[in-house]
């Protein structure tokens, strides 16, 4: 029997920080208490004095590129890197090759994950202009949700037929996650900039092309449609202050029908960073102004934004090192997720309790994930220890992604994830992976 006792940790859970111990038995949290004594000589004791113990992050938006784009990443490579960032569960997106737009293709991804994933997993089914029948066959108890690209991005999965969108919103029971950027606005902007600069548009202009206006038009249209049809809508990666006013904090999360996600890059970077980082921080939606970043933090803290994700979306350096119009959008992030967020905590943007709410409790509530997202007796032992004062610098040698680069290269983080437990097994420890743990398919209370 796997027995691990974590002692003297700052246990962060449900809005509180308590100094105490957590006993893991098998794959579950057996006991949480002020002081638990070792009950068997087989128990491994880990002294976590001075460390935070948090529930593993549940990342509701990643692109792990498998199948079909494995020159960029694989489920194995990225889920392993995710453990170092404190992520124990992920929900992966359908813009692979082939796209996950039939149940058979989606199940192939589940099979790959069951054989190779280092972390717990689920996937989103991809909606298109012509797969409504298949969407309606998806079993909501088995799949995280439905992803709709209401603005085109990597993978050409734009769903732009208003009549079809209305049918999907009206008929599906699935939670709809939407990428919202208005295609016509972006197209017009891009034409304007190409006519002046050709393909080599300065990166600083990315947020003028993929503009705040494009985000607002698309998010507000999706919300209007969700209100009209009663659909359950989750708007992915808000990037502007203006959009935050489309969301409410009046209801508890479990009762909301319209929710919002923000990603780490939009909380961390601003348009001032384009000069130094170039296409390494080219994302869709674009990283925008300081005012937008501040507005996102405000809405996150006051409950209008519900969850934090990474939108981990690796491309090779060769692909990224092209001119503006050719360089794909997206960048890797999972390996540094909690370290970057703790950095923002140190800078005063967020409390540790809130950080845990937005990375673990809320994704569990929002997706109705069974037995995860909390440090509670009987729950799965997906746990992470963070040393808040262990400065370290991101460099090529310590990057775990298949693509081999990070937008954080050269950055020194004050904190570091030191231990990650997956279903009770210590799978990551101080830069090493002692054991590939039993990753599990996420299950849902639906
Ligand atoms: O920047 C992005 N990259 N945004 C997306 O929506 C897709 C992603 C990708 O898959 O590369």
Tab-separated table of C-alpha atoms and ligand atoms in Angstrom:
chain	number	residue	atom	x	y	z
A	1	UNK	CA	0.000	0.000	0.000
A	2	UNK	CA	1.306	3.428	-0.993
A	3	UNK	CA	1.587	5.489	2.231
A	4	UNK	CA	2.955	9.024	2.249
A	5	UNK	CA	2.747	11.519	5.085
A	6	UNK	CA	3.342	15.169	4.217
A	7	UNK	CA	4.186	17.009	7.432
A	8	UNK	CA	4.132	20.649	8.565
A	9	UNK	CA	2.908	22.084	5.264
A	10	UNK	CA	0.973	25.295	4.765
A	11	UNK	CA	-2.146	23.545	3.460
A	12	UNK	CA	-4.020	25.834	1.080
A	13	UNK	CA	-7.620	24.802	0.619
A	14	UNK	CA	-11.076	26.358	0.347
A	15	UNK	CA	-10.029	29.890	1.201
A	16	UNK	CA	-7.819	28.981	4.152
A	17	UNK	CA	-4.195	28.248	4.920
A	18	UNK	CA	-3.682	25.815	7.789
A	19	UNK	CA	-0.391	24.471	9.035
A	20	UNK	CA	-0.653	20.708	9.217
A	21	UNK	CA	-0.214	17.247	7.776
A	22	UNK	CA	-1.764	15.219	4.983
A	23	UNK	CA	-1.727	11.428	4.838
A	24	UNK	CA	-1.944	9.745	1.448
A	25	UNK	CA	-3.117	6.118	1.325
A	26	UNK	CA	-3.127	4.450	-2.050
A	27	UNK	CA	-4.419	6.962	-4.564
A	28	UNK	CA	-6.443	9.083	-2.123
A	29	UNK	CA	-6.122	11.638	0.639
A	30	UNK	CA	-6.790	9.590	3.780
A	31	UNK	CA	-6.469	12.264	6.429
A	32	UNK	CA	-5.908	16.014	6.781
A	33	UNK	CA	-5.032	17.239	10.271
A	34	UNK	CA	-2.967	19.477	12.495
A	35	UNK	CA	-0.671	16.636	13.440
A	36	UNK	CA	-0.847	13.105	12.084
A	37	UNK	CA	1.543	10.508	13.445
A	38	UNK	CA	3.176	7.821	11.349
A	39	UNK	CA	1.107	4.699	11.539
A	40	UNK	CA	3.368	2.245	9.758
A	41	UNK	CA	7.094	1.913	9.188
A	42	UNK	CA	6.335	1.750	5.471
A	43	UNK	CA	5.068	5.318	5.473
A	44	UNK	CA	7.280	7.723	3.587
A	45	UNK	CA	7.451	11.000	5.520
A	46	UNK	CA	8.083	14.256	3.669
A	47	UNK	CA	8.848	17.306	5.785
A	48	UNK	CA	7.186	20.266	4.069
A	49	UNK	CA	7.954	22.911	6.666
A	50	UNK	CA	7.865	26.317	4.951
A	51	UNK	CA	6.241	24.893	1.797
A	52	UNK	CA	2.724	25.393	0.492
A	53	UNK	CA	0.681	22.270	-0.198
A	54	UNK	CA	-1.903	22.944	-2.898
A	55	UNK	CA	-4.294	20.793	-4.924
A	56	UNK	CA	-2.837	20.081	-8.359
A	57	UNK	CA	-3.819	22.568	-11.036
A	58	UNK	CA	-6.544	21.449	-13.426
A	59	UNK	CA	-5.642	23.139	-16.700
A	60	UNK	CA	-8.776	23.439	-18.818
A	61	UNK	CA	-7.058	24.468	-22.037
A	62	UNK	CA	-3.960	22.857	-23.528
A	63	UNK	CA	-2.824	21.884	-27.018
A	64	UNK	CA	-0.605	18.792	-26.843
A	65	UNK	CA	-0.532	18.320	-30.651
A	66	UNK	CA	-1.132	14.589	-30.805
A	67	UNK	CA	-2.019	13.065	-33.181
A	68	UNK	CA	-0.563	14.605	-36.275
A	69	UNK	CA	1.577	17.473	-35.064
A	70	UNK	CA	4.077	15.476	-33.041
A	71	UNK	CA	7.034	17.431	-34.403
A	72	UNK	CA	5.801	20.187	-32.039
A	73	UNK	CA	4.818	18.106	-28.996
A	74	UNK	CA	3.293	14.856	-27.788
A	75	UNK	CA	0.854	14.024	-25.021
A	76	UNK	CA	3.744	12.277	-23.232
A	77	UNK	CA	6.263	15.121	-23.511
A	78	UNK	CA	3.924	17.934	-22.516
A	79	UNK	CA	2.018	16.115	-19.760
A	80	UNK	CA	5.384	15.266	-18.189
A	81	UNK	CA	6.449	18.924	-18.348
A	82	UNK	CA	3.061	19.887	-16.883
A	83	UNK	CA	3.797	17.933	-13.690
A	84	UNK	CA	6.789	20.224	-13.064
A	85	UNK	CA	4.430	23.182	-13.305
A	86	UNK	CA	2.052	21.757	-10.701
A	87	UNK	CA	-0.557	20.629	-13.239
A	88	UNK	CA	-2.014	17.207	-12.449
A	89	UNK	CA	-4.997	17.219	-14.847
A	90	UNK	CA	-5.478	18.720	-18.283
A	91	UNK	CA	-8.193	19.175	-20.872
A	92	UNK	CA	-6.805	19.046	-24.376
A	93	UNK	CA	-8.125	20.830	-27.469
A	94	UNK	CA	-9.408	19.336	-30.737
A	95	UNK	CA	-7.194	21.204	-33.258
A	96	UNK	CA	-4.944	18.234	-33.878
A	97	UNK	CA	-4.466	16.353	-37.170
A	98	UNK	CA	-6.942	14.863	-37.750
A	99	UNK	CA	-9.179	17.185	-35.790
A	100	UNK	CA	-11.187	15.585	-32.982
A	101	UNK	CA	-14.500	16.146	-34.714
A	102	UNK	CA	-15.923	12.621	-34.614
A	103	UNK	CA	-16.400	10.396	-31.596
A	104	UNK	CA	-14.090	7.765	-33.092
A	105	UNK	CA	-11.281	10.310	-33.566
A	106	UNK	CA	-11.799	11.686	-30.075
A	107	UNK	CA	-11.601	8.197	-28.581
A	108	UNK	CA	-8.290	7.666	-30.398
A	109	UNK	CA	-6.906	10.599	-28.416
A	110	UNK	CA	-8.200	9.076	-25.180
A	111	UNK	CA	-6.422	5.849	-26.137
A	112	UNK	CA	-3.115	7.620	-26.767
A	113	UNK	CA	-3.449	9.409	-23.424
A	114	UNK	CA	-4.278	6.179	-21.578
A	115	UNK	CA	-1.037	4.698	-22.893
A	116	UNK	CA	1.301	7.680	-22.633
A	117	UNK	CA	0.013	10.534	-20.471
A	118	UNK	CA	1.909	11.481	-17.316
A	119	UNK	CA	-1.060	13.446	-15.949
A	120	UNK	CA	-4.839	12.961	-15.689
A	121	UNK	CA	-6.609	13.866	-18.887
A	122	UNK	CA	-9.739	14.703	-20.738
A	123	UNK	CA	-10.404	16.142	-24.170
A	124	UNK	CA	-12.748	18.524	-25.893
A	125	UNK	CA	-14.775	17.522	-28.877
A	126	UNK	CA	-14.396	19.912	-31.817
A	127	UNK	CA	-17.428	21.587	-33.352
A	128	UNK	CA	-17.415	22.515	-37.047
A	129	UNK	CA	-19.870	23.974	-39.534
A	130	UNK	CA	-20.990	20.463	-40.463
A	131	UNK	CA	-20.799	17.984	-37.575
A	132	UNK	CA	-23.912	18.816	-35.537
A	133	UNK	CA	-25.186	15.231	-35.717
A	134	UNK	CA	-21.948	13.945	-34.244
A	135	UNK	CA	-21.929	16.678	-31.561
A	136	UNK	CA	-25.336	15.494	-30.424
A	137	UNK	CA	-24.020	11.945	-29.951
A	138	UNK	CA	-21.222	12.976	-27.545
A	139	UNK	CA	-21.779	11.606	-24.038
A	140	UNK	CA	-21.354	14.520	-21.630
A	141	UNK	CA	-20.454	12.154	-18.790
A	142	UNK	CA	-17.346	11.011	-20.662
A	143	UNK	CA	-15.977	14.125	-22.366
A	144	UNK	CA	-14.959	17.502	-20.885
A	145	UNK	CA	-16.961	19.577	-23.357
A	146	UNK	CA	-17.323	21.062	-26.814
A	147	UNK	CA	-14.781	23.505	-28.243
A	148	UNK	CA	-15.832	26.067	-30.799
A	149	UNK	CA	-13.400	28.370	-32.562
A	150	UNK	CA	-15.482	31.503	-33.156
A	151	UNK	CA	-12.383	33.095	-34.598
A	152	UNK	CA	-9.830	31.166	-36.611
A	153	UNK	CA	-6.548	30.176	-35.067
A	154	UNK	CA	-4.070	27.321	-35.463
A	155	UNK	CA	-5.866	24.491	-37.267
A	156	UNK	CA	-8.580	26.254	-39.295
A	157	UNK	CA	-11.531	25.185	-37.181
A	158	UNK	CA	-13.597	28.331	-37.587
A	159	UNK	CA	-17.324	27.858	-37.007
A	160	UNK	CA	-18.807	30.892	-38.688
A	161	UNK	CA	-22.262	29.980	-39.943
A	162	UNK	CA	-24.698	31.864	-37.658
A	163	UNK	CA	-27.591	29.478	-38.327
A	164	UNK	CA	-25.461	26.451	-37.477
A	165	UNK	CA	-24.101	28.131	-34.368
A	166	UNK	CA	-27.598	28.817	-33.169
A	167	UNK	CA	-28.524	25.170	-33.732
A	168	UNK	CA	-25.464	23.939	-31.843
A	169	UNK	CA	-26.109	26.326	-28.938
A	170	UNK	CA	-29.796	25.336	-28.836
A	171	UNK	CA	-29.396	21.587	-29.077
A	172	UNK	CA	-26.251	20.477	-27.253
A	173	UNK	CA	-26.128	19.677	-23.532
A	174	UNK	CA	-22.355	19.905	-23.597
A	175	UNK	CA	-20.479	22.718	-21.938
A	176	UNK	CA	-19.441	24.950	-24.849
A	177	UNK	CA	-15.964	26.477	-24.608
A	178	UNK	CA	-15.407	29.216	-27.136
A	179	UNK	CA	-12.434	30.992	-28.646
A	180	UNK	CA	-13.884	34.446	-29.326
A	181	UNK	CA	-12.289	36.764	-31.889
A	182	UNK	CA	-14.289	38.292	-34.735
A	183	UNK	CA	-12.939	37.030	-38.025
A	184	UNK	CA	-14.088	39.940	-40.230
A	185	UNK	CA	-12.520	42.550	-37.959
A	186	UNK	CA	-9.211	40.649	-37.896
A	187	UNK	CA	-9.225	40.125	-41.650
A	188	UNK	CA	-9.808	43.817	-42.346
A	189	UNK	CA	-7.142	44.877	-39.877
A	190	UNK	CA	-4.625	42.417	-41.300
A	191	UNK	CA	-5.221	43.610	-44.873
A	192	UNK	CA	-4.577	47.180	-43.769
A	193	UNK	CA	-1.273	46.312	-42.076
A	194	UNK	CA	-0.108	44.027	-44.890
A	195	UNK	CA	-0.711	46.801	-47.412
A	196	UNK	CA	1.773	48.975	-45.479
A	197	UNK	CA	4.337	46.435	-44.198
A	198	UNK	CA	3.977	43.352	-46.377
A	199	UNK	CA	4.483	40.111	-44.408
A	200	UNK	CA	7.030	41.587	-42.024
A	201	UNK	CA	4.608	43.446	-39.776
A	202	UNK	CA	6.221	44.576	-36.482
A	203	UNK	CA	5.084	42.261	-33.649
A	204	UNK	CA	3.893	45.298	-31.637
A	205	UNK	CA	1.023	45.570	-34.101
A	206	UNK	CA	-0.367	42.115	-33.273
A	207	UNK	CA	-2.858	43.513	-30.695
A	208	UNK	CA	-3.981	46.116	-33.223
A	209	UNK	CA	-4.698	43.383	-35.774
A	210	UNK	CA	-6.161	40.830	-33.345
A	211	UNK	CA	-7.750	43.807	-31.657
A	212	UNK	CA	-9.714	44.390	-28.465
A	213	UNK	CA	-12.658	45.236	-30.701
A	214	UNK	CA	-12.440	41.813	-32.406
A	215	UNK	CA	-12.543	40.131	-28.988
A	216	UNK	CA	-15.444	42.208	-27.728
A	217	UNK	CA	-17.605	41.732	-30.821
A	218	UNK	CA	-17.149	37.962	-30.719
A	219	UNK	CA	-17.481	37.442	-26.938
A	220	UNK	CA	-20.594	39.587	-26.720
A	221	UNK	CA	-22.145	37.793	-29.691
A	222	UNK	CA	-21.479	34.381	-28.110
A	223	UNK	CA	-22.918	35.522	-24.790
A	224	UNK	CA	-26.016	36.914	-26.488
A	225	UNK	CA	-26.544	33.587	-28.224
A	226	UNK	CA	-26.018	31.637	-24.977
A	227	UNK	CA	-28.594	33.812	-23.235
A	228	UNK	CA	-31.062	33.354	-26.073
A	229	UNK	CA	-30.658	29.577	-26.270
A	230	UNK	CA	-29.920	28.735	-22.621
A	231	UNK	CA	-26.600	27.098	-23.602
A	232	UNK	CA	-23.840	26.601	-21.040
A	233	UNK	CA	-21.025	28.836	-22.302
A	234	UNK	CA	-17.445	29.115	-21.065
A	235	UNK	CA	-15.501	31.878	-22.827
A	236	UNK	CA	-11.850	30.955	-23.162
A	237	UNK	CA	-8.842	33.215	-22.697
A	238	UNK	CA	-10.258	36.685	-22.053
A	239	UNK	CA	-7.587	39.190	-23.015
A	240	UNK	CA	-9.221	42.590	-22.623
A	241	UNK	CA	-10.535	44.731	-19.805
A	242	UNK	CA	-13.616	45.556	-21.866
A	243	UNK	CA	-14.750	41.929	-22.139
A	244	UNK	CA	-14.601	41.436	-18.362
A	245	UNK	CA	-17.731	43.616	-18.036
A	246	UNK	CA	-19.701	41.029	-19.979
A	247	UNK	CA	-19.428	38.629	-17.018
A	248	UNK	CA	-21.076	38.618	-13.622
A	249	UNK	CA	-20.060	37.655	-10.102
A	250	UNK	CA	-23.600	37.622	-8.741
A	251	UNK	CA	-24.097	33.837	-8.718
A	252	UNK	CA	-21.954	31.088	-7.204
A	253	UNK	CA	-19.910	29.356	-9.904
A	254	UNK	CA	-21.963	26.141	-9.840
A	255	UNK	CA	-25.061	28.150	-10.764
A	256	UNK	CA	-23.520	30.297	-13.516
A	257	UNK	CA	-24.468	29.541	-17.115
A	258	UNK	CA	-21.855	31.879	-18.557
A	259	UNK	CA	-18.295	31.673	-17.258
A	260	UNK	CA	-14.858	32.939	-18.203
A	261	UNK	CA	-11.266	31.795	-18.274
A	262	UNK	CA	-8.050	33.831	-18.335
A	263	UNK	CA	-4.623	32.531	-19.323
A	264	UNK	CA	-1.307	33.026	-17.614
A	265	UNK	CA	0.297	34.899	-20.527
A	266	UNK	CA	-2.464	37.524	-20.509
A	267	UNK	CA	-1.986	37.940	-16.760
A	268	UNK	CA	1.810	38.092	-16.985
A	269	UNK	CA	2.894	39.905	-20.161
A	270	UNK	CA	1.847	43.209	-21.795
A	271	UNK	CA	2.392	44.768	-25.215
A	272	UNK	CA	5.616	46.292	-23.817
A	273	UNK	CA	7.118	42.784	-23.924
A	274	UNK	CA	6.799	42.386	-27.708
A	275	UNK	CA	10.017	44.369	-28.254
A	276	UNK	CA	12.116	41.832	-26.326
A	277	UNK	CA	10.152	38.609	-26.899
A	278	UNK	CA	8.829	39.028	-30.460
A	279	UNK	CA	6.848	36.108	-31.841
A	280	UNK	CA	7.603	34.045	-28.699
A	281	UNK	CA	4.651	35.864	-27.150
A	282	UNK	CA	2.494	35.874	-30.252
A	283	UNK	CA	-0.762	34.349	-29.092
A	284	UNK	CA	-4.367	34.380	-30.268
A	285	UNK	CA	-5.929	36.339	-28.691
A	286	UNK	CA	-3.030	38.767	-28.505
A	287	UNK	CA	-1.337	39.922	-25.314
A	288	UNK	CA	-2.638	43.468	-24.945
A	289	UNK	CA	-2.077	46.616	-22.833
A	290	UNK	CA	-1.274	47.189	-19.165
A	291	UNK	CA	-4.849	48.444	-18.755
A	292	UNK	CA	-6.111	45.125	-20.106
A	293	UNK	CA	-3.820	43.125	-17.834
A	294	UNK	CA	-4.941	45.145	-14.796
A	295	UNK	CA	-8.601	44.712	-15.792
A	296	UNK	CA	-8.156	40.940	-16.095
A	297	UNK	CA	-6.601	40.738	-12.624
A	298	UNK	CA	-9.423	42.824	-11.183
A	299	UNK	CA	-12.112	40.607	-12.740
A	300	UNK	CA	-10.265	37.461	-11.652
A	301	UNK	CA	-10.106	38.650	-8.064
A	302	UNK	CA	-13.716	39.869	-7.907
A	303	UNK	CA	-15.184	36.672	-9.404
A	304	UNK	CA	-16.181	37.772	-12.906
A	305	UNK	CA	-13.427	35.519	-14.269
A	306	UNK	CA	-13.653	31.999	-12.878
A	307	UNK	CA	-10.579	30.008	-13.851
A	308	UNK	CA	-6.933	30.345	-14.839
A	309	UNK	CA	-5.517	28.127	-17.617
A	310	UNK	CA	-2.365	28.016	-19.723
A	311	UNK	CA	-3.550	27.561	-23.339
A	312	UNK	CA	-0.220	25.733	-23.666
A	313	UNK	CA	0.288	25.723	-27.448
A	314	UNK	CA	3.805	24.778	-28.524
A	315	UNK	CA	5.303	25.365	-31.959
A	316	UNK	CA	8.894	24.729	-32.996
A	317	UNK	CA	11.381	27.588	-32.812
A	318	UNK	CA	11.842	27.308	-36.559
A	319	UNK	CA	8.117	27.916	-37.033
A	320	UNK	CA	8.099	30.802	-34.550
A	321	UNK	CA	11.189	32.457	-36.051
A	322	UNK	CA	9.362	33.488	-39.214
A	323	UNK	CA	7.956	36.853	-40.232
A	324	UNK	CA	4.779	38.054	-38.544
A	325	UNK	CA	2.260	36.682	-41.021
A	326	UNK	CA	3.926	33.245	-41.130
A	327	UNK	CA	4.837	32.725	-37.448
A	328	UNK	CA	2.090	30.658	-35.810
A	329	UNK	CA	0.415	31.914	-32.654
A	330	UNK	CA	0.844	30.022	-29.413
A	331	UNK	CA	3.580	29.139	-26.988
A	332	UNK	CA	4.440	26.543	-24.338
A	333	UNK	CA	3.502	27.308	-20.750
A	334	UNK	CA	2.537	24.289	-18.617
A	335	UNK	CA	5.972	23.696	-17.092
A	336	UNK	CA	5.988	27.117	-15.454
A	337	UNK	CA	2.308	27.496	-14.619
A	338	UNK	CA	2.366	27.636	-10.825
A	339	UNK	CA	5.824	29.207	-10.645
A	340	UNK	CA	4.633	32.120	-12.816
A	341	UNK	CA	1.430	32.467	-10.800
A	342	UNK	CA	3.310	32.450	-7.489
A	343	UNK	CA	5.518	35.168	-8.987
A	344	UNK	CA	2.391	37.252	-9.528
A	345	UNK	CA	1.375	36.455	-5.957
A	346	UNK	CA	4.730	37.780	-4.722
A	347	UNK	CA	4.085	40.935	-6.759
A	348	UNK	CA	0.774	41.429	-4.938
A	349	UNK	CA	-1.643	40.517	-7.735
A	350	UNK	CA	-3.341	37.565	-6.014
A	351	UNK	CA	-3.470	35.714	-2.711
A	352	UNK	CA	-2.363	32.095	-2.537
A	353	UNK	CA	-5.886	31.083	-1.479
A	354	UNK	CA	-7.391	32.779	-4.547
A	355	UNK	CA	-4.757	31.262	-6.792
A	356	UNK	CA	-5.768	27.792	-5.593
A	357	UNK	CA	-9.447	28.627	-6.075
A	358	UNK	CA	-8.866	29.655	-9.697
A	359	UNK	CA	-6.465	26.862	-10.687
A	360	UNK	CA	-7.982	23.876	-8.861
A	361	UNK	CA	-11.321	24.346	-7.063
A	362	UNK	CA	-13.046	26.302	-9.819
A	363	UNK	CA	-12.098	24.123	-12.800
A	364	UNK	CA	-13.364	21.153	-10.741
A	365	UNK	CA	-16.682	22.921	-10.070
A	366	UNK	CA	-17.016	24.308	-13.583
A	367	UNK	CA	-16.464	20.963	-15.325
A	368	UNK	CA	-18.081	18.941	-12.499
A	369	UNK	CA	-14.909	16.870	-12.187
A	370	UNK	CA	-15.259	13.987	-9.764
A	371	UNK	CA	-13.077	13.796	-6.615
A	372	UNK	CA	-10.381	16.274	-7.622
A	373	UNK	CA	-9.458	19.922	-7.150
A	374	UNK	CA	-9.471	20.003	-3.329
A	375	UNK	CA	-7.421	18.800	-0.395
A	376	UNK	CA	-10.238	16.801	1.135
A	377	UNK	CA	-10.306	13.409	2.799
A	378	UNK	CA	-11.469	10.801	0.280
A	379	UNK	CA	-10.445	12.882	-2.733
A	380	UNK	CA	-7.781	11.749	-5.185
A	381	UNK	CA	-4.317	12.684	-3.959
A	382	UNK	CA	-3.360	15.100	-6.742
A	383	UNK	CA	-1.139	17.385	-4.681
A	384	UNK	CA	1.677	19.839	-5.204
A	385	UNK	CA	4.326	21.258	-2.875
A	386	UNK	CA	5.646	24.719	-3.671
A	387	UNK	CA	8.709	26.222	-2.050
A	388	UNK	CA	7.892	29.955	-2.011
A	389	UNK	CA	11.517	31.002	-1.608
A	390	UNK	CA	13.634	28.933	-3.991
A	391	UNK	CA	14.742	31.287	-6.769
A	392	UNK	CA	15.604	29.617	-10.049
A	393	UNK	CA	16.107	30.694	-13.627
A	394	UNK	CA	14.423	29.202	-16.690
A	395	UNK	CA	16.965	28.220	-19.331
A	396	UNK	CA	17.350	25.831	-22.270
A	397	UNK	CA	18.858	23.115	-20.019
A	398	UNK	CA	15.867	22.911	-17.677
A	399	UNK	CA	13.076	23.152	-20.263
A	400	UNK	CA	11.094	19.925	-20.608
A	401	UNK	CA	9.013	20.660	-23.696
A	402	UNK	CA	9.577	18.855	-26.956
A	403	UNK	CA	9.888	22.251	-28.704
A	404	UNK	CA	12.782	23.154	-26.372
A	405	UNK	CA	11.990	26.821	-25.732
A	406	UNK	CA	9.917	28.969	-23.388
A	407	UNK	CA	8.713	32.563	-23.370
A	408	UNK	CA	10.139	32.665	-19.814
A	409	UNK	CA	13.736	31.866	-20.791
A	410	UNK	CA	16.051	34.062	-18.708
A	411	UNK	CA	13.309	34.724	-16.138
A	412	UNK	CA	14.103	34.073	-12.479
A	413	UNK	CA	11.098	32.882	-10.489
A	414	UNK	CA	11.121	33.265	-6.723
A	415	UNK	CA	9.126	30.077	-6.110
A	416	UNK	CA	9.392	26.549	-7.370
A	417	UNK	CA	7.168	23.515	-7.533
A	418	UNK	CA	9.232	20.854	-5.754
A	419	UNK	CA	6.937	17.810	-5.496
A	420	UNK	CA	3.933	16.681	-7.511
A	421	UNK	CA	1.768	13.741	-6.457
A	422	UNK	CA	-0.542	12.161	-9.011
A	423	UNK	CA	-3.223	9.805	-7.709
A	424	UNK	CA	-1.078	9.380	-4.604
A	425	UNK	CA	2.197	8.674	-6.413
A	426	UNK	CA	5.171	11.029	-6.167
A	427	UNK	CA	5.752	11.651	-9.868
A	428	UNK	CA	7.897	14.786	-9.803
A	429	UNK	CA	10.576	15.743	-7.295
A	430	UNK	CA	13.042	18.608	-7.657
A	431	UNK	CA	13.556	18.396	-11.398
A	432	UNK	CA	13.372	14.588	-11.532
A	433	UNK	CA	10.596	12.128	-12.322
A	434	UNK	CA	10.953	9.229	-9.870
A	435	UNK	CA	8.042	7.271	-11.306
A	436	UNK	CA	5.471	7.490	-14.067
A	437	UNK	CA	2.288	7.491	-12.043
A	438	UNK	CA	-1.054	6.022	-12.895
A	439	UNK	CA	-2.664	8.811	-14.907
A	440	UNK	CA	-6.446	8.582	-15.119
A	441	UNK	CA	-9.194	9.710	-17.455
A	442	UNK	CA	-11.149	12.457	-15.704
A	443	UNK	CA	-14.678	11.492	-14.693
A	444	UNK	CA	-17.553	13.884	-14.209
A	445	UNK	CA	-20.474	14.259	-11.789
A	446	UNK	CA	-23.008	15.065	-14.494
B	1	LIG	O1	-2.318	31.248	-29.794
B	1	LIG	C1	-3.018	30.261	-29.959
B	1	LIG	N1	-2.487	29.078	-30.344
B	1	LIG	N2	-4.335	30.353	-29.786
B	1	LIG	C2	-5.171	29.350	-30.116
B	1	LIG	O2	-6.358	29.487	-29.965
B	1	LIG	C3	-4.661	28.099	-30.694
B	1	LIG	C4	-3.271	27.899	-30.317
B	1	LIG	C5	-2.618	26.809	-31.110
B	1	LIG	O3	-3.200	25.729	-31.194
B	1	LIG	O4	-1.500	27.002	-31.583
